[in-house]
XYZ file of C-alpha atoms in Angstrom:
462
model
C 0.000 0.000 0.000
C 2.994 2.283 -0.503
C 1.951 3.376 -3.998
C 1.905 7.157 -4.549
C -1.709 6.905 -5.746
C -2.933 5.977 -2.246
C -1.697 9.194 -0.636
C -3.440 11.574 -3.042
C -6.660 13.318 -2.056
C -8.338 12.147 -5.265
C -7.948 8.523 -4.206
C -9.065 9.201 -0.629
C -12.158 10.983 -1.937
C -12.847 8.059 -4.267
C -12.729 5.604 -1.347
C -15.117 7.762 0.688
C -17.617 7.937 -2.183
C -17.796 4.162 -2.639
C -21.119 2.714 -1.323
C -20.740 0.959 2.025
C -24.304 -0.383 2.407
C -23.781 -3.392 0.117
C -21.006 -5.594 -1.272
C -18.918 -4.236 -4.151
C -17.588 -6.713 -6.693
C -14.502 -6.028 -8.807
C -16.847 -5.165 -11.688
C -18.824 -2.586 -9.697
C -15.608 -1.026 -8.313
C -14.322 -0.789 -11.907
C -17.486 1.073 -12.887
C -17.048 3.583 -10.050
C -13.339 3.855 -10.921
C -14.105 4.766 -14.535
C -16.743 7.334 -13.572
C -14.456 9.274 -11.208
C -12.877 11.936 -13.469
C -10.670 13.429 -10.761
C -9.177 10.024 -10.026
C -8.692 9.321 -13.728
C -6.785 12.590 -14.224
C -4.523 11.817 -11.256
C -4.006 8.268 -12.550
C -2.936 9.579 -16.004
C -0.480 11.987 -14.362
C 1.046 9.112 -12.404
C 1.250 7.031 -15.577
C 3.106 9.854 -17.307
C 5.426 10.240 -14.320
C 6.105 6.501 -14.262
C 6.848 6.501 -18.007
C 9.361 9.340 -17.530
C 10.994 7.422 -14.673
C 11.120 4.258 -16.760
C 12.846 6.057 -19.661
C 15.359 7.598 -17.250
C 16.104 4.159 -15.763
C 16.577 2.726 -19.267
C 19.094 5.464 -20.160
C 20.971 4.858 -16.937
C 20.980 1.118 -17.603
C 22.394 1.594 -21.093
C 25.196 3.743 -19.648
C 25.970 1.032 -17.085
C 26.140 -1.591 -19.784
C 28.462 0.638 -21.813
C 30.774 1.139 -18.810
C 30.793 -2.570 -17.953
C 32.285 -3.783 -21.244
C 35.537 -4.775 -19.520
C 33.741 -6.273 -16.424
C 33.535 -10.026 -15.941
C 29.785 -9.840 -15.201
C 27.079 -7.754 -16.779
C 25.175 -5.453 -14.401
C 21.823 -6.728 -13.163
C 18.907 -4.306 -13.238
C 15.116 -4.550 -13.057
C 12.653 -2.028 -14.440
C 9.548 -1.250 -12.326
C 6.427 -2.894 -13.744
C 3.233 -0.907 -14.128
C 0.356 -2.324 -12.115
C -2.645 -3.483 -14.133
C -6.127 -2.086 -13.550
C -7.114 -5.478 -12.062
C -4.417 -5.119 -9.403
C -5.588 -1.611 -8.512
C -9.198 -2.807 -8.177
C -8.133 -5.739 -5.991
C -6.217 -3.315 -3.750
C -9.309 -1.121 -3.441
C -11.458 -4.145 -2.502
C -8.866 -5.207 0.085
C -8.856 -1.701 1.598
C -12.659 -1.875 1.891
C -12.949 -5.268 3.581
C -9.504 -6.261 4.934
C -8.375 -3.193 6.847
C -9.532 -3.560 10.452
C -8.039 -3.380 13.968
C -4.778 -1.973 12.622
C -4.175 -5.050 10.434
C -4.519 -5.448 6.688
C -4.783 -8.246 4.176
C -5.848 -9.325 0.690
C -9.497 -9.909 -0.198
C -10.452 -13.047 -2.159
C -13.724 -12.339 -3.967
C -14.293 -15.984 -4.922
C -14.292 -16.951 -1.221
C -15.639 -13.648 0.146
C -12.937 -13.670 2.818
C -9.603 -12.054 3.666
C -6.100 -13.478 3.839
C -4.637 -11.382 6.643
C -0.933 -10.564 6.645
C 1.221 -11.027 9.695
C -0.314 -14.350 10.750
C -3.452 -12.858 12.250
C -7.137 -13.149 11.369
C -8.283 -9.794 12.768
C -8.125 -7.748 9.575
C -11.498 -8.758 8.122
C -14.419 -6.383 8.429
C -18.067 -7.558 8.201
C -18.631 -8.383 4.513
C -21.852 -6.700 3.294
C -24.608 -8.654 1.564
C -24.906 -8.835 -2.227
C -27.636 -6.667 -3.777
C -29.102 -7.715 -7.109
C -31.989 -9.499 -8.811
C -33.644 -12.857 -8.154
C -32.454 -14.421 -4.861
C -29.950 -11.643 -4.108
C -30.858 -9.097 -1.450
C -32.919 -6.028 -2.298
C -31.353 -4.293 0.724
C -28.917 -5.274 3.458
C -30.053 -5.477 7.065
C -29.458 -2.362 9.165
C -28.755 -4.509 12.226
C -26.288 -6.854 10.479
C -24.964 -5.686 7.116
C -23.868 -9.234 6.235
C -27.521 -10.369 6.066
C -30.403 -9.421 3.801
C -32.859 -6.851 5.111
C -35.430 -7.248 2.318
C -35.892 -9.349 -0.822
C -36.986 -8.947 -4.430
C -40.514 -9.714 -5.587
C -41.177 -13.448 -5.611
C -38.705 -14.120 -2.803
C -39.057 -14.157 0.972
C -36.619 -13.321 3.747
C -35.488 -16.310 5.794
C -32.807 -15.901 8.472
C -30.906 -13.248 6.578
C -31.155 -14.696 3.073
C -33.736 -14.635 0.271
C -35.468 -17.787 -0.923
C -38.259 -18.422 -3.475
C -41.785 -17.583 -2.352
C -44.162 -20.504 -2.873
C -47.297 -19.557 -4.807
C -49.465 -21.241 -2.164
C -48.085 -19.223 0.745
C -51.082 -16.876 0.766
C -53.491 -19.799 0.792
C -51.643 -21.445 3.669
C -52.479 -18.383 5.789
C -56.033 -19.792 6.020
C -54.603 -22.762 7.936
C -51.841 -21.067 9.958
C -51.503 -17.281 10.067
C -47.719 -17.042 9.727
C -47.948 -13.294 9.087
C -48.792 -10.990 12.004
C -48.817 -7.314 12.928
C -46.108 -8.065 15.507
C -43.422 -8.890 12.924
C -41.125 -6.062 14.056
C -37.563 -5.504 12.896
C -34.877 -6.762 15.294
C -33.926 -3.260 16.482
C -37.590 -2.567 17.256
C -37.894 -5.903 19.054
C -34.830 -5.163 21.173
C -36.248 -1.777 22.146
C -39.665 -3.263 22.992
C -38.094 -6.024 25.082
C -36.007 -3.503 27.019
C -39.231 -1.590 27.718
C -41.038 -4.887 28.482
C -43.818 -3.880 26.095
C -47.077 -5.614 27.002
C -47.839 -6.330 23.337
C -45.160 -9.006 23.392
C -46.314 -10.685 26.611
C -47.307 -14.332 26.312
C -49.348 -15.295 29.364
C -47.898 -18.592 30.554
C -48.323 -20.734 33.666
C -45.260 -20.967 35.948
C -44.669 -24.484 37.296
C -41.902 -25.579 39.659
C -41.605 -27.905 42.627
C -38.192 -26.496 43.511
C -38.495 -22.710 43.158
C -40.972 -20.117 44.376
C -40.934 -16.750 42.689
C -39.681 -13.806 44.764
C -38.293 -16.156 47.424
C -34.614 -16.776 48.140
C -33.316 -20.270 47.417
C -30.015 -22.111 47.169
C -29.087 -22.556 43.464
C -25.942 -24.628 43.988
C -27.770 -27.715 42.787
C -29.913 -27.983 39.722
C -33.286 -26.245 39.903
C -36.025 -26.658 37.340
C -38.931 -24.425 36.360
C -41.315 -24.463 33.424
C -43.482 -21.945 31.623
C -46.327 -23.617 29.771
C -49.407 -22.608 27.788
C -51.567 -25.770 27.819
C -52.898 -24.848 24.386
C -54.443 -28.262 23.815
C -56.873 -27.466 26.637
C -57.206 -23.689 26.731
C -56.215 -22.140 23.402
C -56.738 -24.780 20.740
C -57.126 -22.225 17.933
C -53.609 -20.833 18.355
C -49.998 -21.845 18.077
C -47.350 -19.698 19.677
C -44.009 -18.094 18.796
C -41.241 -17.192 21.225
C -38.975 -14.259 20.334
C -37.384 -13.655 23.731
C -37.133 -14.615 27.397
C -36.363 -12.425 30.390
C -35.690 -13.095 34.065
C -35.048 -10.790 36.995
C -32.561 -12.388 39.387
C -31.516 -10.879 42.711
C -28.403 -11.965 44.592
C -27.132 -11.312 48.083
C -24.438 -8.658 48.478
C -20.869 -9.868 47.744
C -22.265 -12.990 46.115
C -19.791 -15.118 44.160
C -22.478 -16.964 42.214
C -22.603 -16.994 38.432
C -25.950 -18.523 37.373
C -26.047 -20.773 34.326
C -29.207 -21.583 32.383
C -30.103 -24.530 30.200
C -33.325 -24.019 28.290
C -35.362 -26.744 26.587
C -38.294 -25.959 24.301
C -41.287 -28.144 23.531
C -42.646 -26.710 20.258
C -46.118 -28.310 20.328
C -46.442 -29.937 23.756
C -45.273 -33.489 24.466
C -42.823 -35.018 26.902
C -39.542 -33.483 27.973
C -37.647 -35.768 25.559
C -39.567 -34.131 22.692
C -37.917 -30.778 23.369
C -34.683 -29.291 22.078
C -31.896 -27.483 23.912
C -31.148 -23.835 23.052
C -27.513 -23.741 21.817
C -26.464 -20.414 23.367
C -23.574 -18.831 21.477
C -23.303 -21.635 18.896
C -23.973 -21.504 15.131
C -24.866 -17.806 15.368
C -27.406 -18.345 18.192
C -27.649 -15.453 20.688
C -26.460 -15.437 24.296
C -28.051 -14.121 27.473
C -27.575 -10.406 28.093
C -27.106 -9.407 31.742
C -27.850 -5.831 32.889
C -27.654 -4.713 36.509
C -30.549 -2.624 37.788
C -29.622 0.742 39.245
C -29.051 0.845 43.034
C -29.900 -2.840 43.342
C -28.420 -6.325 43.653
C -30.818 -7.455 40.925
C -30.062 -8.166 37.272
C -32.204 -8.394 34.186
C -31.262 -11.454 32.143
C -32.600 -11.150 28.589
C -32.421 -13.547 25.650
C -33.398 -11.940 22.337
C -34.081 -14.511 19.607
C -35.449 -11.918 17.200
C -36.757 -12.748 13.746
C -33.794 -14.916 12.871
C -34.201 -17.488 15.655
C -37.863 -17.111 16.661
C -39.567 -20.483 16.914
C -42.693 -22.324 18.039
C -43.147 -23.108 21.696
C -45.695 -24.688 23.974
C -43.542 -25.194 27.067
C -40.171 -23.720 28.035
C -38.155 -25.705 30.601
C -35.444 -23.692 32.366
C -32.732 -25.471 34.345
C -30.668 -23.315 36.674
C -27.207 -24.139 37.926
C -24.486 -21.941 39.390
C -20.725 -21.697 39.002
C -18.876 -20.889 42.224
C -16.097 -22.177 44.459
C -17.687 -23.742 47.490
C -16.039 -23.953 50.934
C -15.245 -27.538 51.886
C -17.853 -27.456 54.690
C -20.643 -26.772 52.183
C -19.723 -29.211 49.427
C -21.610 -32.156 50.873
C -24.868 -30.286 51.509
C -27.864 -31.077 49.321
C -29.090 -27.494 49.063
C -32.688 -28.700 49.231
C -33.653 -27.507 52.679
C -35.026 -24.095 53.719
C -32.626 -21.185 53.363
C -31.098 -19.561 56.431
C -30.564 -15.866 55.718
C -29.055 -15.323 59.162
C -26.052 -17.582 58.434
C -23.386 -15.378 56.741
C -21.461 -18.441 55.473
C -24.464 -19.578 53.432
C -26.294 -16.323 52.731
C -23.865 -15.285 49.973
C -24.985 -18.262 47.872
C -28.733 -17.481 47.905
C -30.590 -15.881 45.008
C -34.203 -15.244 44.117
C -36.043 -14.961 40.818
C -38.610 -12.205 41.077
C -39.924 -12.459 37.529
C -39.661 -14.736 34.509
C -41.413 -13.906 31.250
C -41.706 -15.316 27.749
C -42.125 -12.784 24.924
C -43.720 -13.588 21.610
C -47.113 -13.754 19.993
C -49.846 -16.195 18.989
C -50.785 -17.306 15.481
C -54.269 -18.393 14.464
C -54.395 -22.118 13.820
C -57.302 -23.877 12.077
C -56.804 -27.470 13.227
C -59.973 -28.811 11.560
C -59.138 -27.356 8.151
C -55.549 -28.571 8.320
C -56.640 -32.027 9.517
C -58.992 -32.293 6.528
C -56.133 -31.494 4.102
C -53.843 -34.012 5.806
C -56.502 -36.731 5.619
C -56.831 -36.148 1.848
C -53.128 -36.810 1.423
C -53.316 -39.809 3.755
C -56.169 -41.355 1.773
C -54.456 -40.717 -1.556
C -51.348 -42.466 -0.268
C -53.106 -45.510 1.212
C -55.193 -46.012 -1.966
C -52.059 -45.944 -4.109
C -53.476 -43.308 -6.477
C -51.589 -40.615 -8.341
C -51.095 -37.200 -6.783
C -52.278 -35.137 -9.724
C -55.875 -35.047 -8.473
C -54.767 -33.469 -5.197
C -51.805 -31.416 -6.413
C -53.133 -28.193 -4.852
C -53.361 -29.902 -1.453
C -49.871 -31.354 -1.861
C -48.412 -27.949 -2.723
C -50.242 -26.420 0.221
C -48.923 -28.951 2.739
C -45.417 -28.780 1.281
C -45.464 -25.030 1.831
C -46.771 -25.389 5.403
C -44.203 -28.087 6.206
C -41.417 -25.972 4.768
C -42.445 -22.834 6.673
C -42.763 -24.719 9.971
C -39.464 -26.584 9.655
C -37.654 -23.378 8.738
C -38.311 -22.214 12.302
C -36.346 -25.149 13.735
C -33.283 -24.338 15.890
C -29.779 -24.206 14.368
C -27.722 -27.380 14.128
C -24.062 -28.161 13.541
C -22.881 -27.986 9.903
C -23.711 -31.179 8.029
C -26.442 -32.272 10.440
C -30.165 -32.311 9.468
C -32.632 -29.859 10.978
C -35.255 -30.994 13.461
C -38.667 -32.022 12.101
C -41.116 -29.641 13.820
C -43.863 -30.388 11.273
C -44.260 -33.978 12.537
C -44.483 -32.667 16.118
C -47.352 -30.410 15.060
C -49.134 -33.348 13.368
C -48.715 -35.485 16.478
C -49.637 -33.050 19.239
C -51.987 -30.546 17.608
C -53.756 -32.755 15.032
C -53.505 -35.939 17.158
C -52.282 -38.123 14.291
C -50.792 -41.540 14.972
C -47.168 -42.349 14.179
C -48.166 -44.451 11.143
C -50.320 -41.603 9.788
C -47.466 -39.128 10.240
C -45.065 -41.437 8.379
C -47.528 -41.858 5.485
C -48.152 -38.125 5.147
C -44.452 -37.247 5.131
C -43.666 -40.039 2.684
C -46.424 -38.871 0.326
C -45.117 -35.285 0.448
C -41.546 -36.491 -0.187
C -42.661 -38.546 -3.205
C -44.591 -35.645 -4.685
C -41.690 -33.300 -4.114
C -39.101 -35.558 -5.794
C -41.135 -37.316 -8.530
C -43.592 -34.608 -9.594
C -41.815 -31.340 -8.709
C -38.325 -32.811 -9.322
C -36.953 -31.071 -6.254
C -34.516 -32.458 -3.713
C -35.772 -33.242 -0.227
C -34.412 -31.540 2.872
C -33.304 -34.175 5.367
C -34.765 -33.734 8.857
C -34.116 -35.371 12.224
C -36.931 -36.807 14.321
C -37.880 -34.872 17.441
C -41.333 -36.210 18.404
């Protein structure tokens, strides 16, 4: 980066004028390069200067050769090579995306990543999304410039990328109302959660045999609490989305406890084994945010899933443990008895949870209408008939299955996503295991043999 072009104001102004709200390919940088007349004039002056220097070096070299006639070895010289336009454009791209934290590197457009110099990996800045037609982004996200913020017509936004919009998506709204007025942007959601906006409250039932709210307890051994909706009994016309969880935890002064939470989610009811564990901090999944309340020993613990990781829930199981060094006298205690706030040796380990709340919203769910569509597919499969007579129903259920399974939690690379659709069939439509297998097999056959599309592998949850 020691070229004389980089130190000129024309080049600095050119860099400032380059768009920063989306990714710039070599081709788009070339277009901006050619349209900048000030930069072009400076570039021509430098070319002329370099040509004059090259001619001077050639004259000097010829003189050296003339003087070295009687020398045993000819002089060795090397003329400076003019950089190509491609090299200049690559340097510009590297300055845009590989110039962070005081380090620099070379950008590889084919891999959309930086090769940092000096053996470090800290030079790479967030790489913006690609704006264009079809499945490219229409606009990058304001919260995370690497992800899509909106999509082109015919495509829908899914976890930061744009994917084709199924033609039956509007019809599927009659069965499950995936769209809602509470689909806020992530920045809005974060603000509303900080304000504990009542519009995002989901009224759940708190259940625990080990914890009482607003009462001190000893968390040194595992404690369990659940927040459940009991939709199969009380709210059968709704399914529910979780977009965040908050807890208010108070500790004794000078406490050395560091609470740890393990959260399991049952998407559509069922046993504890039919839930999945939230992978905090893995595969892009968020972590708990801890904020201390002013003039208090209490903390607000908030988990914001947002639009990217929102998912279905019926019951949330929260397991609480704590990380602390225990005195040898306390290591063999069970921690199950009543707390003794008067004992200073034990008091520092006690905490209380004064509030726990799930945030989200409810979606209208027409179980009878969906059950009727599923039974049509089931009958078609058991009778061995072709799918053409019920193609609209097949497309509808494929769209519903796809939209439900897209809200599954993240998994490790190479592993299949969890099958939430089968959980919905089992617990909300009360289908048997054999009926669920037949329905999924019929949808897979239609997808591969009629639509000629590849199936997405899923892992069984329920």
